[in-house]
Amino acid sequence: MTEGVPRYTAREAIDLVTSEFTELPDPASPVHVYPAEPAAPAREYGPDGPLSWQGYDASRARAAARTGEEESVVCGTATVGGTETVLISFEFGFLGGSLGERTGDRLEAAYAYAREHRLPVVSLVATGGSRMQEGMRALVQLQRVARQSTLTRAAGLPQIAVLRDPTTGGGWATLGAGADVVLALPGAQVGFAGSRVRPPDADPAAYTAEAQLAAGAVDAVVPPAELPGLLGLWLHLLSRPSAEPVPPRSALADTDLPATGWEAVDNARSPQRPRAAAYLDTYLARRAEISGDRCGGTDDGMLCGFGVLKDGHDGGRTVAYAAQTGTATRPAGYRTAARLIRLADRLRIPVLTLVDTPGAANDAEAERQGAGAAIADVFGAVAAAGTPVTTLLIGEGGSGGALALAAPDNTWATPDSYFSVIAPELAAAILKRPLEEVRATADQLRIRPQDLVDLGVVRGIVEPAKSPS
């Protein structure tokens, strides 16, 4: 056990998030895995399971007596924050929360119930991985779980994981890391390698919830007292589909349209100009962020998440957002945005993107991290989205690093923004012009908001909100 980190039982973990839980019946046999095929007959084994592992039956009996559970996972329905959900909770005290064949039966049945009743799935994970006493029959349960998760994803239902102490092995690599949103309790041991199978010189700090958050594999580390509220908010946000696009809202700065291209650049680069966080605070009543690209990286310059629109005829609707904050966007930021857009598309939630970047990060490290492929990923996610995407250009629109997030035919601009094929200074350098011609080059590029409307690049310019008279 990680020192000082509480290790909740399955029922205690359930009580952390809900007071309304109804256990699902234990499936007598594996449920239908492939809808086009007949259900596989239940496997019958002799004493001590599929491997005849001496003492396995006795170990199960002791685990049942100690925990009061018949298997390492408890599955049922619950109401969390007002949203009905299928809830899966692991009992680590039952053979280390390991996955065996009966565990797979229960998980498969829970996922099938979620799809039949159109419910989201929440997994409270605490497991050491696959059950050794069942050998490969235990390991192949990961394939069953992965298929059920994939079928549930294809059905457009959200999946949320809460990582408890410990979450390792196949449970982390399926129910945990495979969820749409991954939350973790502070200090929880999280990693594919359990504590007894890591290299002897491995840094234990790398196998924690906090380390996984820094590496982009976890969305948030949440204290137990805050978990019910945040989990309820996520379930609310992800369970509210809508076919209507996000309407372009008012600009926050009372700025006149620029007279010249260079004035447009000055306006967009002003330290006083409102940034993405201000727009999100103004537009959204409540929001929750996702974090990380699931490939080892994060980018503080890209804010991604879901929120509830304020006011207006569409107030209360859930929207997804991907917002640049004025910095050069790094590859992890683009991959996180692509992940956000694809999740919103699958859940049929409209997307708002806020464009504000001098351009994609172009340092050597960004190239090593796959900048080109990451930008291409966002272009592809926007192009493939069936859910409506609305873009508001709120500051700098620097080249393809900005355009990747822009919705074709539904991009709007604020008066204090510009969009350019390349920054005026770089354009002048490429054309071998002296420094004093940068301002004239900005005019030639036609980068002002009104120029962008004339060129058909943006649909219109959003005006500042009118003060009540």
PDB file of N, CA and C in Angstrom, residues 150-201:
ATOM      1  N   THR A 150     -15.216  -0.715 -26.339  1.00  0.00           N
ATOM      2  CA  THR A 150     -15.309  -0.231 -27.722  1.00  0.00           C
ATOM      3  C   THR A 150     -16.754  -0.194 -28.198  1.00  0.00           C
ATOM      4  N   LEU A 151     -17.520  -1.226 -27.894  1.00  0.00           N
ATOM      5  CA  LEU A 151     -18.935  -1.239 -28.276  1.00  0.00           C
ATOM      6  C   LEU A 151     -19.700  -0.106 -27.591  1.00  0.00           C
ATOM      7  N   THR A 152     -19.363   0.148 -26.346  1.00  0.00           N
ATOM      8  CA  THR A 152     -20.027   1.224 -25.601  1.00  0.00           C
ATOM      9  C   THR A 152     -19.637   2.579 -26.168  1.00  0.00           C
ATOM     10  N   ARG A 153     -18.378   2.718 -26.556  1.00  0.00           N
ATOM     11  CA  ARG A 153     -17.927   3.952 -27.202  1.00  0.00           C
ATOM     12  C   ARG A 153     -18.668   4.163 -28.519  1.00  0.00           C
ATOM     13  N   ALA A 154     -18.803   3.095 -29.308  1.00  0.00           N
ATOM     14  CA  ALA A 154     -19.505   3.200 -30.593  1.00  0.00           C
ATOM     15  C   ALA A 154     -20.968   3.532 -30.404  1.00  0.00           C
ATOM     16  N   ALA A 155     -21.537   3.180 -29.254  1.00  0.00           N
ATOM     17  CA  ALA A 155     -22.939   3.498 -28.964  1.00  0.00           C
ATOM     18  C   ALA A 155     -23.119   4.945 -28.529  1.00  0.00           C
ATOM     19  N   GLY A 156     -22.019   5.700 -28.422  1.00  0.00           N
ATOM     20  CA  GLY A 156     -22.107   7.115 -28.064  1.00  0.00           C
ATOM     21  C   GLY A 156     -22.337   7.354 -26.589  1.00  0.00           C
ATOM     22  N   LEU A 157     -21.885   6.425 -25.741  1.00  0.00           N
ATOM     23  CA  LEU A 157     -22.066   6.557 -24.297  1.00  0.00           C
ATOM     24  C   LEU A 157     -20.724   6.879 -23.639  1.00  0.00           C
ATOM     25  N   PRO A 158     -20.708   7.816 -22.702  1.00  0.00           N
ATOM     26  CA  PRO A 158     -19.445   8.203 -22.066  1.00  0.00           C
ATOM     27  C   PRO A 158     -18.971   7.180 -21.046  1.00  0.00           C
ATOM     28  N   GLN A 159     -17.645   7.117 -20.872  1.00  0.00           N
ATOM     29  CA  GLN A 159     -17.020   6.247 -19.882  1.00  0.00           C
ATOM     30  C   GLN A 159     -16.043   7.080 -19.062  1.00  0.00           C
ATOM     31  N   ILE A 160     -16.182   7.002 -17.752  1.00  0.00           N
ATOM     32  CA  ILE A 160     -15.326   7.750 -16.829  1.00  0.00           C
ATOM     33  C   ILE A 160     -14.661   6.764 -15.879  1.00  0.00           C
ATOM     34  N   ALA A 161     -13.381   6.922 -15.670  1.00  0.00           N
ATOM     35  CA  ALA A 161     -12.646   6.080 -14.726  1.00  0.00           C
ATOM     36  C   ALA A 161     -12.175   6.917 -13.554  1.00  0.00           C
ATOM     37  N   VAL A 162     -12.266   6.347 -12.359  1.00  0.00           N
ATOM     38  CA  VAL A 162     -11.681   6.935 -11.155  1.00  0.00           C
ATOM     39  C   VAL A 162     -10.633   5.956 -10.657  1.00  0.00           C
ATOM     40  N   LEU A 163      -9.381   6.389 -10.641  1.00  0.00           N
ATOM     41  CA  LEU A 163      -8.274   5.522 -10.273  1.00  0.00           C
ATOM     42  C   LEU A 163      -8.034   5.599  -8.772  1.00  0.00           C
ATOM     43  N   ARG A 164      -8.187   4.441  -8.119  1.00  0.00           N
ATOM     44  CA  ARG A 164      -7.913   4.318  -6.697  1.00  0.00           C
ATOM     45  C   ARG A 164      -6.551   3.658  -6.497  1.00  0.00           C
ATOM     46  N   ASP A 165      -6.174   3.463  -5.254  1.00  0.00           N
ATOM     47  CA  ASP A 165      -4.882   2.848  -4.963  1.00  0.00           C
ATOM     48  C   ASP A 165      -5.050   1.356  -4.716  1.00  0.00           C
ATOM     49  N   PRO A 166      -4.331   0.505  -5.494  1.00  0.00           N
ATOM     50  CA  PRO A 166      -3.523   0.813  -6.672  1.00  0.00           C
ATOM     51  C   PRO A 166      -4.300   0.521  -7.946  1.00  0.00           C
ATOM     52  N   THR A 167      -3.868   1.111  -9.051  1.00  0.00           N
ATOM     53  CA  THR A 167      -4.415   0.783 -10.370  1.00  0.00           C
ATOM     54  C   THR A 167      -3.236   0.430 -11.265  1.00  0.00           C
ATOM     55  N   THR A 168      -3.047  -0.855 -11.493  1.00  0.00           N
ATOM     56  CA  THR A 168      -1.898  -1.312 -12.263  1.00  0.00           C
ATOM     57  C   THR A 168      -2.315  -2.417 -13.228  1.00  0.00           C
ATOM     58  N   GLY A 169      -1.384  -2.798 -14.081  1.00  0.00           N
ATOM     59  CA  GLY A 169      -1.590  -3.919 -14.985  1.00  0.00           C
ATOM     60  C   GLY A 169      -2.699  -3.700 -15.984  1.00  0.00           C
ATOM     61  N   GLY A 170      -3.374  -4.797 -16.341  1.00  0.00           N
ATOM     62  CA  GLY A 170      -4.396  -4.737 -17.375  1.00  0.00           C
ATOM     63  C   GLY A 170      -5.595  -3.893 -17.018  1.00  0.00           C
ATOM     64  N   GLY A 171      -5.897  -3.752 -15.729  1.00  0.00           N
ATOM     65  CA  GLY A 171      -7.010  -2.880 -15.343  1.00  0.00           C
ATOM     66  C   GLY A 171      -6.737  -1.427 -15.692  1.00  0.00           C
ATOM     67  N   TRP A 172      -5.470  -1.004 -15.519  1.00  0.00           N
ATOM     68  CA  TRP A 172      -5.079   0.349 -15.925  1.00  0.00           C
ATOM     69  C   TRP A 172      -5.106   0.473 -17.445  1.00  0.00           C
ATOM     70  N   ALA A 173      -4.654  -0.567 -18.138  1.00  0.00           N
ATOM     71  CA  ALA A 173      -4.530  -0.501 -19.599  1.00  0.00           C
ATOM     72  C   ALA A 173      -5.851  -0.703 -20.323  1.00  0.00           C
ATOM     73  N   THR A 174      -6.941  -0.985 -19.615  1.00  0.00           N
ATOM     74  CA  THR A 174      -8.257  -1.131 -20.260  1.00  0.00           C
ATOM     75  C   THR A 174      -9.263  -0.182 -19.628  1.00  0.00           C
ATOM     76  N   LEU A 175      -9.803  -0.541 -18.480  1.00  0.00           N
ATOM     77  CA  LEU A 175     -10.832   0.281 -17.836  1.00  0.00           C
ATOM     78  C   LEU A 175     -10.318   1.664 -17.447  1.00  0.00           C
ATOM     79  N   GLY A 176      -9.048   1.752 -17.048  1.00  0.00           N
ATOM     80  CA  GLY A 176      -8.507   3.034 -16.614  1.00  0.00           C
ATOM     81  C   GLY A 176      -8.140   3.936 -17.766  1.00  0.00           C
ATOM     82  N   ALA A 177      -7.026   3.620 -18.414  1.00  0.00           N
ATOM     83  CA  ALA A 177      -6.519   4.477 -19.487  1.00  0.00           C
ATOM     84  C   ALA A 177      -7.437   4.507 -20.697  1.00  0.00           C
ATOM     85  N   GLY A 178      -8.322   3.524 -20.835  1.00  0.00           N
ATOM     86  CA  GLY A 178      -9.216   3.494 -21.986  1.00  0.00           C
ATOM     87  C   GLY A 178     -10.472   4.318 -21.837  1.00  0.00           C
ATOM     88  N   ALA A 179     -10.673   4.958 -20.684  1.00  0.00           N
ATOM     89  CA  ALA A 179     -11.881   5.757 -20.461  1.00  0.00           C
ATOM     90  C   ALA A 179     -11.785   7.104 -21.179  1.00  0.00           C
ATOM     91  N   ASP A 180     -12.936   7.728 -21.380  1.00  0.00           N
ATOM     92  CA  ASP A 180     -12.965   9.051 -22.014  1.00  0.00           C
ATOM     93  C   ASP A 180     -12.385  10.125 -21.101  1.00  0.00           C
ATOM     94  N   VAL A 181     -12.724  10.040 -19.820  1.00  0.00           N
ATOM     95  CA  VAL A 181     -12.220  10.974 -18.816  1.00  0.00           C
ATOM     96  C   VAL A 181     -11.631  10.141 -17.691  1.00  0.00           C
ATOM     97  N   VAL A 182     -10.416  10.485 -17.270  1.00  0.00           N
ATOM     98  CA  VAL A 182      -9.713   9.713 -16.249  1.00  0.00           C
ATOM     99  C   VAL A 182      -9.428  10.624 -15.056  1.00  0.00           C
ATOM    100  N   LEU A 183     -10.052  10.313 -13.925  1.00  0.00           N
ATOM    101  CA  LEU A 183      -9.807  11.012 -12.671  1.00  0.00           C
ATOM    102  C   LEU A 183      -9.026  10.083 -11.756  1.00  0.00           C
ATOM    103  N   ALA A 184      -8.324  10.639 -10.781  1.00  0.00           N
ATOM    104  CA  ALA A 184      -7.538   9.812  -9.870  1.00  0.00           C
ATOM    105  C   ALA A 184      -7.553  10.419  -8.483  1.00  0.00           C
ATOM    106  N   LEU A 185      -7.499   9.543  -7.480  1.00  0.00           N
ATOM    107  CA  LEU A 185      -7.387   9.998  -6.103  1.00  0.00           C
ATOM    108  C   LEU A 185      -5.933  10.328  -5.786  1.00  0.00           C
ATOM    109  N   PRO A 186      -5.698  11.302  -4.919  1.00  0.00           N
ATOM    110  CA  PRO A 186      -4.320  11.738  -4.634  1.00  0.00           C
ATOM    111  C   PRO A 186      -3.460  10.591  -4.109  1.00  0.00           C
ATOM    112  N   GLY A 187      -2.237  10.517  -4.623  1.00  0.00           N
ATOM    113  CA  GLY A 187      -1.277   9.555  -4.147  1.00  0.00           C
ATOM    114  C   GLY A 187      -1.480   8.136  -4.613  1.00  0.00           C
ATOM    115  N   ALA A 188      -2.534   7.894  -5.372  1.00  0.00           N
ATOM    116  CA  ALA A 188      -2.805   6.529  -5.818  1.00  0.00           C
ATOM    117  C   ALA A 188      -1.660   6.009  -6.673  1.00  0.00           C
ATOM    118  N   GLN A 189      -1.314   4.754  -6.480  1.00  0.00           N
ATOM    119  CA  GLN A 189      -0.314   4.099  -7.311  1.00  0.00           C
ATOM    120  C   GLN A 189      -0.965   3.779  -8.655  1.00  0.00           C
ATOM    121  N   VAL A 190      -0.403   4.319  -9.734  1.00  0.00           N
ATOM    122  CA  VAL A 190      -0.981   4.141 -11.071  1.00  0.00           C
ATOM    123  C   VAL A 190       0.152   3.835 -12.046  1.00  0.00           C
ATOM    124  N   GLY A 191       0.040   2.744 -12.759  1.00  0.00           N
ATOM    125  CA  GLY A 191       1.046   2.403 -13.758  1.00  0.00           C
ATOM    126  C   GLY A 191       0.815   1.006 -14.291  1.00  0.00           C
ATOM    127  N   PHE A 192       1.332   0.731 -15.448  1.00  0.00           N
ATOM    128  CA  PHE A 192       1.155  -0.610 -16.006  1.00  0.00           C
ATOM    129  C   PHE A 192       1.910  -1.649 -15.186  1.00  0.00           C
ATOM    130  N   ALA A 193       3.073  -1.274 -14.672  1.00  0.00           N
ATOM    131  CA  ALA A 193       3.874  -2.202 -13.868  1.00  0.00           C
ATOM    132  C   ALA A 193       3.522  -2.055 -12.399  1.00  0.00           C
ATOM    133  N   GLY A 194       3.159  -3.164 -11.767  1.00  0.00           N
ATOM    134  CA  GLY A 194       2.918  -3.157 -10.333  1.00  0.00           C
ATOM    135  C   GLY A 194       4.208  -3.045  -9.551  1.00  0.00           C
ATOM    136  N   SER A 195       4.106  -2.802  -8.254  1.00  0.00           N
ATOM    137  CA  SER A 195       5.287  -2.506  -7.435  1.00  0.00           C
ATOM    138  C   SER A 195       6.265  -3.663  -7.372  1.00  0.00           C
ATOM    139  N   ARG A 196       5.798  -4.907  -7.556  1.00  0.00           N
ATOM    140  CA  ARG A 196       6.686  -6.060  -7.414  1.00  0.00           C
ATOM    141  C   ARG A 196       7.338  -6.507  -8.724  1.00  0.00           C
ATOM    142  N   VAL A 197       6.988  -5.877  -9.810  1.00  0.00           N
ATOM    143  CA  VAL A 197       7.547  -6.310 -11.102  1.00  0.00           C
ATOM    144  C   VAL A 197       8.307  -5.197 -11.817  1.00  0.00           C
ATOM    145  N   ARG A 198       8.505  -4.072 -11.164  1.00  0.00           N
ATOM    146  CA  ARG A 198       9.254  -2.973 -11.782  1.00  0.00           C
ATOM    147  C   ARG A 198      10.749  -3.219 -11.677  1.00  0.00           C
ATOM    148  N   PRO A 199      11.521  -2.536 -12.518  1.00  0.00           N
ATOM    149  CA  PRO A 199      12.976  -2.601 -12.366  1.00  0.00           C
ATOM    150  C   PRO A 199      13.372  -2.146 -10.968  1.00  0.00           C
ATOM    151  N   PRO A 200      14.373  -2.737 -10.380  1.00  0.00           N
ATOM    152  CA  PRO A 200      14.744  -2.406  -8.994  1.00  0.00           C
ATOM    153  C   PRO A 200      15.148  -0.954  -8.800  1.00  0.00           C
ATOM    154  N   ASP A 201      15.614  -0.310  -9.860  1.00  0.00           N
ATOM    155  CA  ASP A 201      16.041   1.084  -9.724  1.00  0.00           C
ATOM    156  C   ASP A 201      14.966   2.067 -10.183  1.00  0.00           C
TER     157      ASP A 201
END
